[in-house]
Every structure is written in structure tokens, then in C-alpha cells.
Amino acid sequence: KKAADAAAVKKAADAAAAKKAADAAAAKKAADAAAAKKATAKKAADAAAAKKAADAAAAKKAADVAAGRKAAAAAKIAEARKTPEGLAKLLYKAISDGDARLFKACWLTLADTKSLLGKRNGTRWFKRAKRERLASWAALLPRQNALRSGRFQAVDAPLVDVKFGSKTLKRIKNGSILYFANGRQEKLPLAALFQLKDGTWKAFALVKAARKAKKK
């Protein structure tokens, strides 16, 4: 009996030890699984962070390229506007390409009119210049196909001095762009171009009829 009891005790101890070992193994397996899951989650987070950083870098690079192109385009436009003929070529291209942004870039801005005429008169003249731009665009855009298939030839640019109070401005008055289309020479009106203080030129009005229509 004593031997039987000892055997029973040993069996129970062995069973307890086996259960403890099994529980420890299960706990370790669970811990390993949790660690693996955590590592996987970290790897995914790192990958997402890396992708986000790469996307941000790509977006910045694209933005820098776009900004560079925009600056280069603006510099090219400013260079062309140094002469009435250069401005006329820009206007011709804007209409032939149907490029409203380029057309607008050829026009007097509020800063331009304020610089030329002062705050009060500059604000008033800018409003009028804006109306002239929209009216000129609407009036001349129907010539797009003719201009596109045509060929720029020259600019007739009569230069006059215009007095505005104590200020004297340089203006191209009732000039025109001469171009060849459909087998004959045509004209594109340049009703009013003004020289800015930096020596470059911008448009105030192209079509005289557009200006007269606003006076009615």
C-alpha cells in the first residue's frame, strides 16, 4: 500500500509537472504569437510610414517641378513683354491656342494700374481693364482657327504719350497685328497697350468696339 501510495503521488506530481510544462509552452506560444503579430503590425506601420514619406517626397518634387515650370513660363512671358511686338506675339498665341490664362497674363493687373495711376484711379481703371479683357477675348476668340492656321507677320504700333493728370504714360494707340491667313493679309486690333514702369508692356483693350459698348 505504501508503494502504491507513493506511485500515486508520483503520478500526480508528474501530471502536475506535465500540465505546468504544457501551460508554460502554451503561454510561450501565445507570447510568441503576440510578438509576431506586434512585429507584423510594426512592419506594416513602417511600410505605411515609408510609403507616406515617399508619396510626400514625390508630391514635393512634382510641386517643385510645377513651380519651376511656372516660374520659367512667367519669366518667358515677362521677357516677351519688353517690347510691343513681343506682347503682340503673346496675344496672337493666346488667341490661336485658346489660352485664356496666357491672354490674362498679357493684361494690366490691379497692381499695374495702381502703379501707373495711383490707388484711386488705378482701381477704377483696373475694373475697366478687366471688362475690356473679357470683351476682347469674347470678340476675338472666334478668329482662333484662322490665327492657328495663319502666320504672324508684323505689328503696327503707333506710339503716343497720354496725359493722366500729372502723369504721362506711353501708349500704343489703335495699333494692329498683321497676319497672313486664308490667302490674304488680316489685322488683329490693338486698341490700347500701355508701358509699365519697368519698361514692359501690357494690354488695356484690343477691340475698340468693346470699349464703346461699355459706355452705352
Coordinates of N, CA and C in Angstrom, one line a residue:
K1 N 0.8 -1.2 0.0 CA 0.0 0.0 0.0 C 0.9 1.2 0.0
K2 N 1.9 1.2 0.8 CA 2.8 2.4 0.9 C 3.4 2.6 -0.5
A3 N 3.8 1.5 -1.2 CA 4.4 1.7 -2.5 C 3.3 2.2 -3.5
A4 N 2.1 1.7 -3.3 CA 1.0 2.2 -4.2 C 0.7 3.7 -4.0
D5 N 0.7 4.1 -2.7 CA 0.5 5.5 -2.4 C 1.6 6.4 -3.0
A6 N 2.8 5.9 -2.9 CA 4.0 6.6 -3.4 C 3.9 6.8 -4.9
A7 N 3.5 5.7 -5.6 CA 3.3 5.7 -7.0 C 2.2 6.7 -7.4
A8 N 1.1 6.7 -6.6 CA 0.0 7.6 -6.9 C 0.5 9.1 -6.8
V9 N 1.3 9.3 -5.7 CA 1.8 10.7 -5.5 C 2.7 11.1 -6.7
K10 N 3.6 10.2 -7.1 CA 4.5 10.5 -8.2 C 3.7 10.7 -9.5
K11 N 2.7 9.9 -9.7 CA 1.9 10.1 -10.9 C 1.2 11.5 -10.9
A12 N 0.7 11.8 -9.7 CA 0.0 13.1 -9.6 C 1.0 14.3 -9.8
A13 N 2.2 14.1 -9.2 CA 3.3 15.1 -9.4 C 3.7 15.2 -10.9
D14 N 3.8 14.0 -11.5 CA 4.2 14.0 -12.9 C 3.1 14.7 -13.7
A15 N 1.9 14.4 -13.4 CA 0.8 15.1 -14.2 C 0.8 16.6 -14.0
A16 N 1.0 17.0 -12.7 CA 1.1 18.4 -12.4 C 2.2 19.1 -13.2
A17 N 3.4 18.4 -13.2 CA 4.6 18.9 -13.9 C 4.3 19.0 -15.4
A18 N 3.6 17.9 -15.9 CA 3.3 17.9 -17.3 C 2.3 19.1 -17.7
K19 N 1.4 19.3 -16.8 CA 0.4 20.4 -17.0 C 1.1 21.7 -17.0
K20 N 2.0 21.8 -16.0 CA 2.7 23.1 -15.8 C 3.6 23.4 -17.1
A21 N 4.2 22.3 -17.5 CA 5.1 22.4 -18.8 C 4.2 22.8 -20.0
A22 N 3.0 22.1 -20.0 CA 2.1 22.4 -21.1 C 1.6 23.8 -21.1
D23 N 1.3 24.2 -19.9 CA 0.8 25.6 -19.7 C 1.9 26.6 -20.1
A24 N 3.1 26.3 -19.7 CA 4.2 27.2 -20.0 C 4.5 27.3 -21.5
A25 N 4.4 26.1 -22.1 CA 4.6 26.0 -23.6 C 3.5 26.8 -24.3
A26 N 2.2 26.6 -23.8 CA 1.1 27.4 -24.4 C 1.3 28.9 -24.2
A27 N 1.7 29.2 -23.0 CA 1.9 30.7 -22.7 C 3.0 31.2 -23.6
K28 N 4.1 30.4 -23.8 CA 5.2 30.9 -24.6 C 4.7 31.0 -26.1
K29 N 3.9 30.0 -26.5 CA 3.4 30.0 -27.9 C 2.5 31.3 -28.1
A30 N 1.7 31.6 -27.1 CA 0.8 32.7 -27.2 C 1.7 34.0 -27.2
A31 N 2.7 34.1 -26.3 CA 3.6 35.2 -26.3 C 4.3 35.4 -27.6
D32 N 4.8 34.3 -28.2 CA 5.5 34.3 -29.5 C 4.5 34.8 -30.6
A33 N 3.3 34.3 -30.5 CA 2.3 34.8 -31.5 C 2.0 36.3 -31.4
A34 N 1.9 36.7 -30.1 CA 1.6 38.1 -29.9 C 2.8 39.0 -30.3
A35 N 4.0 38.5 -30.1 CA 5.2 39.2 -30.5 C 5.3 39.3 -32.0
A36 N 4.9 38.1 -32.7 CA 5.0 38.1 -34.1 C 3.9 39.0 -34.7
K37 N 2.7 39.0 -34.1 CA 1.7 39.9 -34.5 C 2.1 41.4 -34.4
K38 N 2.7 41.7 -33.2 CA 3.2 43.0 -33.0 C 4.3 43.4 -34.0
A39 N 5.2 42.5 -34.3 CA 6.2 42.7 -35.3 C 5.6 43.0 -36.7
T40 N 4.6 42.2 -37.0 CA 4.0 42.3 -38.3 C 3.3 43.7 -38.4
A41 N 2.6 44.1 -37.3 CA 2.0 45.4 -37.2 C 3.0 46.5 -37.4
K42 N 4.1 46.4 -36.7 CA 5.2 47.4 -36.8 C 5.7 47.5 -38.2
K43 N 5.9 46.3 -38.8 CA 6.4 46.2 -40.2 C 5.5 47.0 -41.1
A44 N 4.1 46.7 -40.9 CA 3.1 47.3 -41.7 C 3.1 48.8 -41.5
A45 N 3.2 49.2 -40.2 CA 3.3 50.6 -39.9 C 4.5 51.3 -40.5
D46 N 5.6 50.6 -40.4 CA 6.9 51.2 -41.0 C 6.7 51.3 -42.5
A47 N 6.1 50.3 -43.2 CA 5.9 50.3 -44.6 C 5.0 51.5 -45.0
A48 N 3.9 51.7 -44.2 CA 3.0 52.7 -44.4 C 3.6 54.1 -44.3
A49 N 4.5 54.2 -43.2 CA 5.2 55.5 -43.0 C 6.2 55.7 -44.1
A50 N 6.8 54.7 -44.6 CA 7.8 54.8 -45.7 C 7.1 55.3 -46.9
K51 N 5.9 54.6 -47.2 CA 5.1 55.0 -48.4 C 4.6 56.4 -48.3
K52 N 4.2 56.8 -47.1 CA 3.7 58.2 -46.9 C 4.8 59.2 -47.1
A53 N 6.0 58.8 -46.6 CA 7.2 59.7 -46.8 C 7.6 59.8 -48.3
A54 N 7.5 58.6 -49.0 CA 7.8 58.6 -50.4 C 6.8 59.4 -51.2
D55 N 5.5 59.2 -50.8 CA 4.5 60.0 -51.5 C 4.7 61.5 -51.3
A56 N 5.0 61.8 -50.1 CA 5.2 63.3 -49.8 C 6.4 63.8 -50.6
A57 N 7.5 63.0 -50.6 CA 8.7 63.4 -51.4 C 8.3 63.6 -52.9
A58 N 7.5 62.6 -53.4 CA 7.2 62.7 -54.8 C 6.3 63.9 -55.1
A59 N 5.3 64.1 -54.1 CA 4.4 65.3 -54.3 C 5.2 66.6 -54.2
K60 N 6.2 66.7 -53.3 CA 7.0 67.9 -53.2 C 7.9 68.1 -54.5
K61 N 8.4 66.9 -55.0 CA 9.2 67.0 -56.2 C 8.3 67.5 -57.4
A62 N 7.1 66.9 -57.5 CA 6.2 67.4 -58.5 C 5.8 68.8 -58.4
A63 N 5.6 69.2 -57.1 CA 5.2 70.6 -56.9 C 6.4 71.6 -57.2
D64 N 7.6 71.1 -56.9 CA 8.8 71.9 -57.2 C 9.0 72.0 -58.7
V65 N 8.7 70.9 -59.4 CA 8.9 70.9 -60.9 C 7.8 71.9 -61.5
A66 N 6.6 71.8 -61.0 CA 5.5 72.6 -61.5 C 5.8 74.1 -61.2
A67 N 6.3 74.4 -60.0 CA 6.7 75.7 -59.6 C 7.8 76.2 -60.5
G68 N 8.8 75.4 -60.8 CA 9.9 75.7 -61.7 C 9.4 76.1 -63.1
R69 N 8.5 75.2 -63.6 CA 7.9 75.5 -64.9 C 7.1 76.7 -64.9
K70 N 6.3 77.0 -63.8 CA 5.5 78.2 -63.8 C 6.4 79.4 -63.8
A71 N 7.5 79.3 -62.9 CA 8.4 80.5 -62.9 C 9.1 80.7 -64.2
A72 N 9.5 79.6 -64.9 CA 10.1 79.7 -66.2 C 9.2 80.3 -67.2
A73 N 7.9 79.9 -67.1 CA 6.9 80.4 -68.1 C 6.7 81.9 -67.8
A74 N 6.6 82.3 -66.5 CA 6.4 83.7 -66.2 C 7.6 84.5 -66.6
A75 N 8.8 84.0 -66.5 CA 10.0 84.7 -66.9 C 10.0 84.9 -68.4
K76 N 9.5 83.9 -69.1 CA 9.5 83.9 -70.6 C 8.5 85.0 -71.0
I77 N 7.3 85.0 -70.4 CA 6.3 86.0 -70.7 C 6.8 87.4 -70.4
A78 N 7.4 87.6 -69.2 CA 8.0 88.9 -68.9 C 9.0 89.4 -69.9
E79 N 9.8 88.4 -70.3 CA 10.9 88.8 -71.3 C 10.2 89.2 -72.7
A80 N 9.2 88.5 -73.1 CA 8.5 88.9 -74.3 C 7.8 90.2 -74.2
R81 N 7.3 90.6 -73.0 CA 6.6 91.8 -72.9 C 7.5 93.1 -72.8
K82 N 8.8 92.9 -73.1 CA 9.7 94.0 -73.1 C 9.5 94.9 -74.3
T83 N 8.8 94.4 -75.3 CA 8.5 95.2 -76.5 C 7.0 95.1 -76.9
P84 N 6.5 96.1 -77.5 CA 5.1 95.9 -78.0 C 4.9 94.7 -79.0
E85 N 6.0 94.5 -79.8 CA 5.9 93.3 -80.7 C 5.9 92.0 -79.9
G86 N 6.7 91.9 -78.9 CA 6.7 90.7 -78.1 C 5.4 90.5 -77.4
L87 N 4.7 91.5 -76.9 CA 3.4 91.4 -76.3 C 2.4 91.0 -77.3
A88 N 2.5 91.6 -78.5 CA 1.6 91.2 -79.6 C 1.7 89.7 -80.0
K89 N 2.9 89.2 -80.0 CA 3.1 87.8 -80.3 C 2.4 86.9 -79.2
L90 N 2.5 87.3 -78.0 CA 1.9 86.6 -76.9 C 0.4 86.6 -77.1
L91 N -0.2 87.7 -77.4 CA -1.6 87.9 -77.6 C -2.1 87.0 -78.8
Y92 N -1.3 87.0 -79.8 CA -1.6 86.2 -81.0 C -1.6 84.7 -80.6
K93 N -0.6 84.3 -79.9 CA -0.5 82.9 -79.5 C -1.7 82.5 -78.5
A94 N -2.0 83.4 -77.6 CA -3.1 83.1 -76.6 C -4.4 82.9 -77.4
I95 N -4.7 83.7 -78.3 CA -6.0 83.6 -79.1 C -5.9 82.4 -80.0
S96 N -4.8 82.1 -80.7 CA -4.7 81.0 -81.6 C -4.8 79.7 -80.8
D97 N -4.2 79.7 -79.6 CA -4.2 78.4 -78.8 C -5.5 78.3 -77.9
G98 N -6.3 79.4 -77.8 CA -7.4 79.4 -76.9 C -7.0 79.4 -75.5
D99 N -5.9 80.0 -75.2 CA -5.3 80.0 -73.9 C -5.7 81.3 -73.1
A100 N -6.7 81.2 -72.3 CA -7.3 82.3 -71.6 C -6.3 82.8 -70.5
R101 N -5.5 81.8 -69.9 CA -4.5 82.2 -68.9 C -3.4 83.1 -69.5
L102 N -2.9 82.7 -70.6 CA -1.9 83.5 -71.2 C -2.4 84.8 -71.6
F103 N -3.6 84.9 -72.1 CA -4.3 86.1 -72.5 C -4.4 87.0 -71.3
K104 N -4.8 86.5 -70.2 CA -4.9 87.3 -68.9 C -3.5 87.8 -68.5
A105 N -2.5 86.9 -68.7 CA -1.1 87.3 -68.2 C -0.6 88.5 -69.1
C106 N -1.2 88.8 -70.2 CA -0.8 89.9 -71.1 C -1.5 91.2 -70.6
W107 N -2.4 91.1 -69.7 CA -3.3 92.3 -69.3 C -2.9 93.0 -68.1
L108 N -3.2 94.3 -68.0 CA -3.0 95.1 -66.9 C -3.6 94.5 -65.6
T109 N -2.9 94.4 -64.5 CA -3.4 93.9 -63.3 C -3.7 95.1 -62.4
L110 N -4.4 94.9 -61.2 CA -4.6 96.0 -60.3 C -3.4 96.6 -59.8
A111 N -2.3 95.8 -59.6 CA -1.0 96.4 -59.1 C -0.5 97.3 -60.2
D112 N -0.6 96.9 -61.5 CA -0.1 97.7 -62.6 C -0.8 99.0 -62.7
T113 N -2.1 99.0 -62.6 CA -2.9 100.3 -62.8 C -2.7 101.2 -61.6
K114 N -2.5 100.6 -60.4 CA -2.2 101.4 -59.2 C -0.9 102.1 -59.3
S115 N 0.1 101.3 -59.9 CA 1.5 101.8 -60.0 C 1.5 102.9 -61.0
L116 N 0.7 102.8 -62.1 CA 0.7 103.8 -63.1 C -0.1 105.1 -62.8
L117 N -1.3 104.9 -62.1 CA -2.2 106.0 -61.9 C -2.6 106.3 -60.4
G118 N -2.0 105.6 -59.5 CA -2.3 105.8 -58.1 C -3.5 104.9 -57.7
K119 N -3.7 104.8 -56.4 CA -4.7 103.9 -55.8 C -6.1 104.2 -56.3
R120 N -6.6 105.4 -56.3 CA -8.0 105.7 -56.6 C -8.2 105.5 -58.1
N121 N -7.5 106.1 -58.9 CA -7.7 106.0 -60.4 C -7.3 104.6 -60.9
G122 N -6.2 104.0 -60.2 CA -5.8 102.7 -60.6 C -6.8 101.7 -60.4
T123 N -7.6 101.8 -59.3 CA -8.6 100.8 -59.0 C -9.8 100.9 -60.1
R124 N -10.1 102.2 -60.4 CA -11.2 102.4 -61.4 C -10.7 101.9 -62.8
W125 N -9.5 102.2 -63.1 CA -9.0 101.7 -64.4 C -8.8 100.2 -64.5
F126 N -8.5 99.6 -63.4 CA -8.4 98.1 -63.4 C -9.8 97.5 -63.7
K127 N -10.8 98.0 -63.1 CA -12.2 97.4 -63.3 C -12.5 97.5 -64.8
R128 N -12.1 98.7 -65.4 CA -12.4 98.8 -66.8 C -11.5 97.9 -67.7
A129 N -10.3 97.8 -67.3 CA -9.4 96.9 -68.0 C -9.8 95.5 -68.0
K130 N -10.4 95.0 -66.8 CA -10.9 93.7 -66.7 C -12.1 93.5 -67.7
R131 N -13.0 94.5 -67.7 CA -14.1 94.4 -68.7 C -13.6 94.3 -70.1
E132 N -12.6 95.1 -70.4 CA -12.0 95.1 -71.8 C -11.4 93.8 -72.1
R133 N -10.8 93.2 -71.1 CA -10.2 91.8 -71.4 C -11.2 90.8 -71.7
L134 N -12.3 90.8 -70.9 CA -13.3 89.8 -71.2 C -14.0 90.0 -72.5
A135 N -14.3 91.3 -72.8 CA -14.9 91.7 -74.1 C -14.0 91.4 -75.3
S136 N -12.8 91.7 -75.1 CA -11.8 91.4 -76.2 C -11.7 89.9 -76.5
W137 N -11.6 89.2 -75.4 CA -11.5 87.7 -75.5 C -12.7 87.1 -76.3
A138 N -13.9 87.6 -75.8 CA -15.1 87.1 -76.5 C -15.2 87.5 -78.0
A139 N -14.7 88.7 -78.2 CA -14.8 89.2 -79.6 C -13.8 88.6 -80.5
L140 N -12.6 88.2 -80.0 CA -11.5 87.7 -80.9 C -11.3 86.2 -80.9
L141 N -11.9 85.5 -79.9 CA -11.7 84.1 -79.9 C -12.3 83.4 -81.1
P142 N -13.4 83.9 -81.7 CA -13.9 83.3 -83.0 C -12.8 83.2 -84.1
R143 N -11.8 84.0 -84.0 CA -10.7 84.0 -85.0 C -9.7 82.9 -84.7
Q144 N -9.9 82.1 -83.7 CA -8.9 81.2 -83.3 C -8.4 80.3 -84.4
N145 N -9.3 79.7 -85.2 CA -8.9 78.8 -86.3 C -8.1 79.5 -87.3
A146 N -8.5 80.7 -87.7 CA -7.8 81.5 -88.7 C -6.4 81.8 -88.2
L147 N -6.2 82.2 -86.9 CA -4.9 82.6 -86.4 C -4.0 81.3 -86.3
R148 N -4.7 80.2 -85.9 CA -3.9 79.0 -85.8 C -3.3 78.5 -87.1
S149 N -4.1 78.6 -88.2 CA -3.7 78.2 -89.5 C -2.9 79.3 -90.2
G150 N -3.0 80.5 -89.6 CA -2.3 81.7 -90.2 C -0.9 81.8 -89.8
R151 N -0.3 83.0 -90.1 CA 1.1 83.2 -89.8 C 1.3 84.7 -89.4
F152 N 1.9 84.8 -88.2 CA 2.2 86.2 -87.7 C 3.2 86.9 -88.6
Q153 N 2.9 88.1 -88.9 CA 3.8 88.9 -89.8 C 4.5 90.0 -89.2
A154 N 3.7 91.0 -88.6 CA 4.3 92.2 -88.1 C 3.4 92.9 -87.2
V155 N 3.8 94.0 -86.5 CA 3.0 94.8 -85.7 C 3.0 96.2 -86.1
D156 N 1.9 96.8 -86.2 CA 1.7 98.2 -86.5 C 1.5 98.8 -85.1
A157 N 2.4 99.6 -84.5 CA 2.3 100.0 -83.1 C 2.6 101.5 -83.0
P158 N 1.6 102.4 -83.3 CA 1.8 103.8 -83.2 C 1.9 104.2 -81.7
L159 N 3.1 104.8 -81.4 CA 3.4 105.2 -80.0 C 3.0 106.6 -79.7
V160 N 2.2 106.8 -78.7 CA 1.8 108.2 -78.3 C 2.0 108.4 -76.8
D161 N 2.2 109.6 -76.4 CA 2.2 110.0 -75.0 C 0.8 110.4 -74.5
V162 N 0.3 109.8 -73.4 CA -1.0 110.1 -72.9 C -0.9 110.8 -71.5
K163 N -1.6 111.9 -71.3 CA -1.5 112.6 -70.0 C -2.7 112.1 -69.2
F164 N -2.4 111.8 -67.9 CA -3.4 111.5 -66.9 C -3.0 112.3 -65.7
G165 N -3.6 113.5 -65.6 CA -3.3 114.4 -64.6 C -1.8 114.9 -64.7
S166 N -1.0 114.6 -63.7 CA 0.4 115.0 -63.7 C 1.3 113.9 -64.3
K167 N 0.6 112.7 -64.7 CA 1.4 111.6 -65.2 C 1.3 111.5 -66.7
T168 N 2.4 111.1 -67.3 CA 2.5 110.9 -68.8 C 2.8 109.4 -69.0
L169 N 1.9 108.8 -69.7 CA 2.1 107.3 -70.0 C 2.4 107.1 -71.5
K170 N 3.2 106.1 -71.7 CA 3.4 105.6 -73.1 C 2.3 104.6 -73.5
R171 N 1.7 104.9 -74.7 CA 0.6 104.0 -75.1 C 0.8 103.7 -76.6
I172 N 0.5 102.5 -76.9 CA 0.3 102.1 -78.3 C -1.2 102.3 -78.6
K173 N -1.5 103.2 -79.5 CA -2.9 103.6 -79.8 C -3.4 103.1 -81.2
N174 N -4.5 102.4 -81.1 CA -5.1 101.9 -82.4 C -4.1 101.2 -83.3
G175 N -3.3 100.3 -82.7 CA -2.3 99.5 -83.5 C -3.0 98.3 -84.0
S176 N -2.2 97.4 -84.6 CA -2.8 96.1 -85.1 C -1.7 95.1 -85.3
I177 N -2.1 93.8 -85.2 CA -1.2 92.7 -85.5 C -1.5 92.4 -87.0
L178 N -0.5 92.3 -87.8 CA -0.7 91.9 -89.2 C -0.3 90.4 -89.3
Y179 N -1.3 89.7 -89.8 CA -1.0 88.2 -90.0 C -1.6 87.8 -91.4
F180 N -1.1 86.7 -91.9 CA -1.5 86.2 -93.2 C -2.3 84.9 -92.9
A181 N -3.6 84.9 -93.4 CA -4.4 83.7 -93.3 C -5.4 83.7 -94.4
N182 N -5.7 82.5 -94.9 CA -6.7 82.3 -95.9 C -6.3 83.0 -97.2
G183 N -5.0 83.0 -97.5 CA -4.6 83.6 -98.7 C -4.5 85.1 -98.8
R184 N -4.7 85.8 -97.6 CA -4.7 87.3 -97.6 C -4.2 87.8 -96.3
Q185 N -3.8 89.0 -96.2 CA -3.4 89.7 -95.0 C -4.6 90.1 -94.2
E186 N -4.5 89.8 -92.9 CA -5.6 90.2 -92.0 C -5.0 91.1 -90.9
K187 N -5.9 91.7 -90.1 CA -5.4 92.5 -89.0 C -6.1 92.1 -87.7
L188 N -5.4 92.1 -86.6 CA -5.9 91.9 -85.3 C -5.8 93.2 -84.5
P189 N -6.8 93.8 -84.0 CA -6.7 95.2 -83.4 C -6.0 95.2 -82.1
L190 N -5.2 96.3 -81.9 CA -4.6 96.5 -80.6 C -5.0 98.0 -80.2
A191 N -6.1 98.1 -79.6 CA -6.7 99.4 -79.3 C -5.8 100.2 -78.3
A192 N -5.4 99.5 -77.3 CA -4.6 100.3 -76.3 C -3.7 99.3 -75.5
L193 N -2.4 99.6 -75.7 CA -1.3 98.9 -74.9 C -0.6 100.0 -74.1
F194 N -0.2 99.7 -72.9 CA 0.5 100.6 -72.0 C 1.8 100.1 -71.6
Q195 N 2.8 101.0 -71.5 CA 4.1 100.6 -70.9 C 4.1 100.8 -69.4
L196 N 4.6 99.8 -68.7 CA 4.7 99.9 -67.3 C 6.0 100.6 -66.8
K197 N 6.1 100.8 -65.5 CA 7.3 101.5 -65.0 C 8.5 100.7 -65.2
D198 N 8.4 99.4 -65.3 CA 9.6 98.6 -65.5 C 10.0 98.5 -67.0
G199 N 9.3 99.2 -67.8 CA 9.6 99.2 -69.3 C 8.9 98.2 -70.1
T200 N 8.2 97.2 -69.4 CA 7.5 96.2 -70.2 C 6.1 96.7 -70.6
W201 N 5.4 95.9 -71.4 CA 4.1 96.4 -71.9 C 3.0 95.4 -71.6
K202 N 1.8 96.0 -71.4 CA 0.6 95.1 -71.2 C -0.6 95.7 -71.9
A203 N -1.6 94.9 -72.1 CA -2.8 95.4 -72.8 C -3.8 96.0 -71.9
F204 N -4.5 97.0 -72.4 CA -5.7 97.5 -71.7 C -7.0 97.2 -72.5
A205 N -6.9 97.3 -73.8 CA -8.0 96.9 -74.7 C -7.5 96.6 -76.1
L206 N -8.2 95.6 -76.7 CA -7.8 95.2 -78.1 C -8.9 95.7 -79.1
V207 N -10.1 95.5 -78.7 CA -11.2 95.8 -79.6 C -11.9 97.1 -79.2
K208 N -11.8 98.1 -80.1 CA -12.4 99.4 -79.7 C -13.9 99.3 -79.5
A209 N -14.5 98.5 -80.3 CA -16.0 98.3 -80.2 C -16.4 97.8 -78.8
A210 N -15.5 97.0 -78.2 CA -15.8 96.5 -76.9 C -15.8 97.7 -75.9
R211 N -14.9 98.6 -76.0 CA -14.9 99.8 -75.1 C -16.1 100.7 -75.3
K212 N -16.5 100.9 -76.6 CA -17.6 101.7 -76.8 C -18.9 101.1 -76.3
A213 N -19.0 99.8 -76.4 CA -20.2 99.2 -75.9 C -20.4 99.4 -74.4
K214 N -19.3 99.5 -73.7 CA -19.4 99.7 -72.2 C -19.8 101.1 -71.9
K215 N -19.7 102.0 -72.8 CA -20.1 103.4 -72.5 C -21.6 103.6 -72.6
K216 N -22.3 102.7 -73.3 CA -23.7 102.9 -73.6 C -24.5 102.7 -72.3

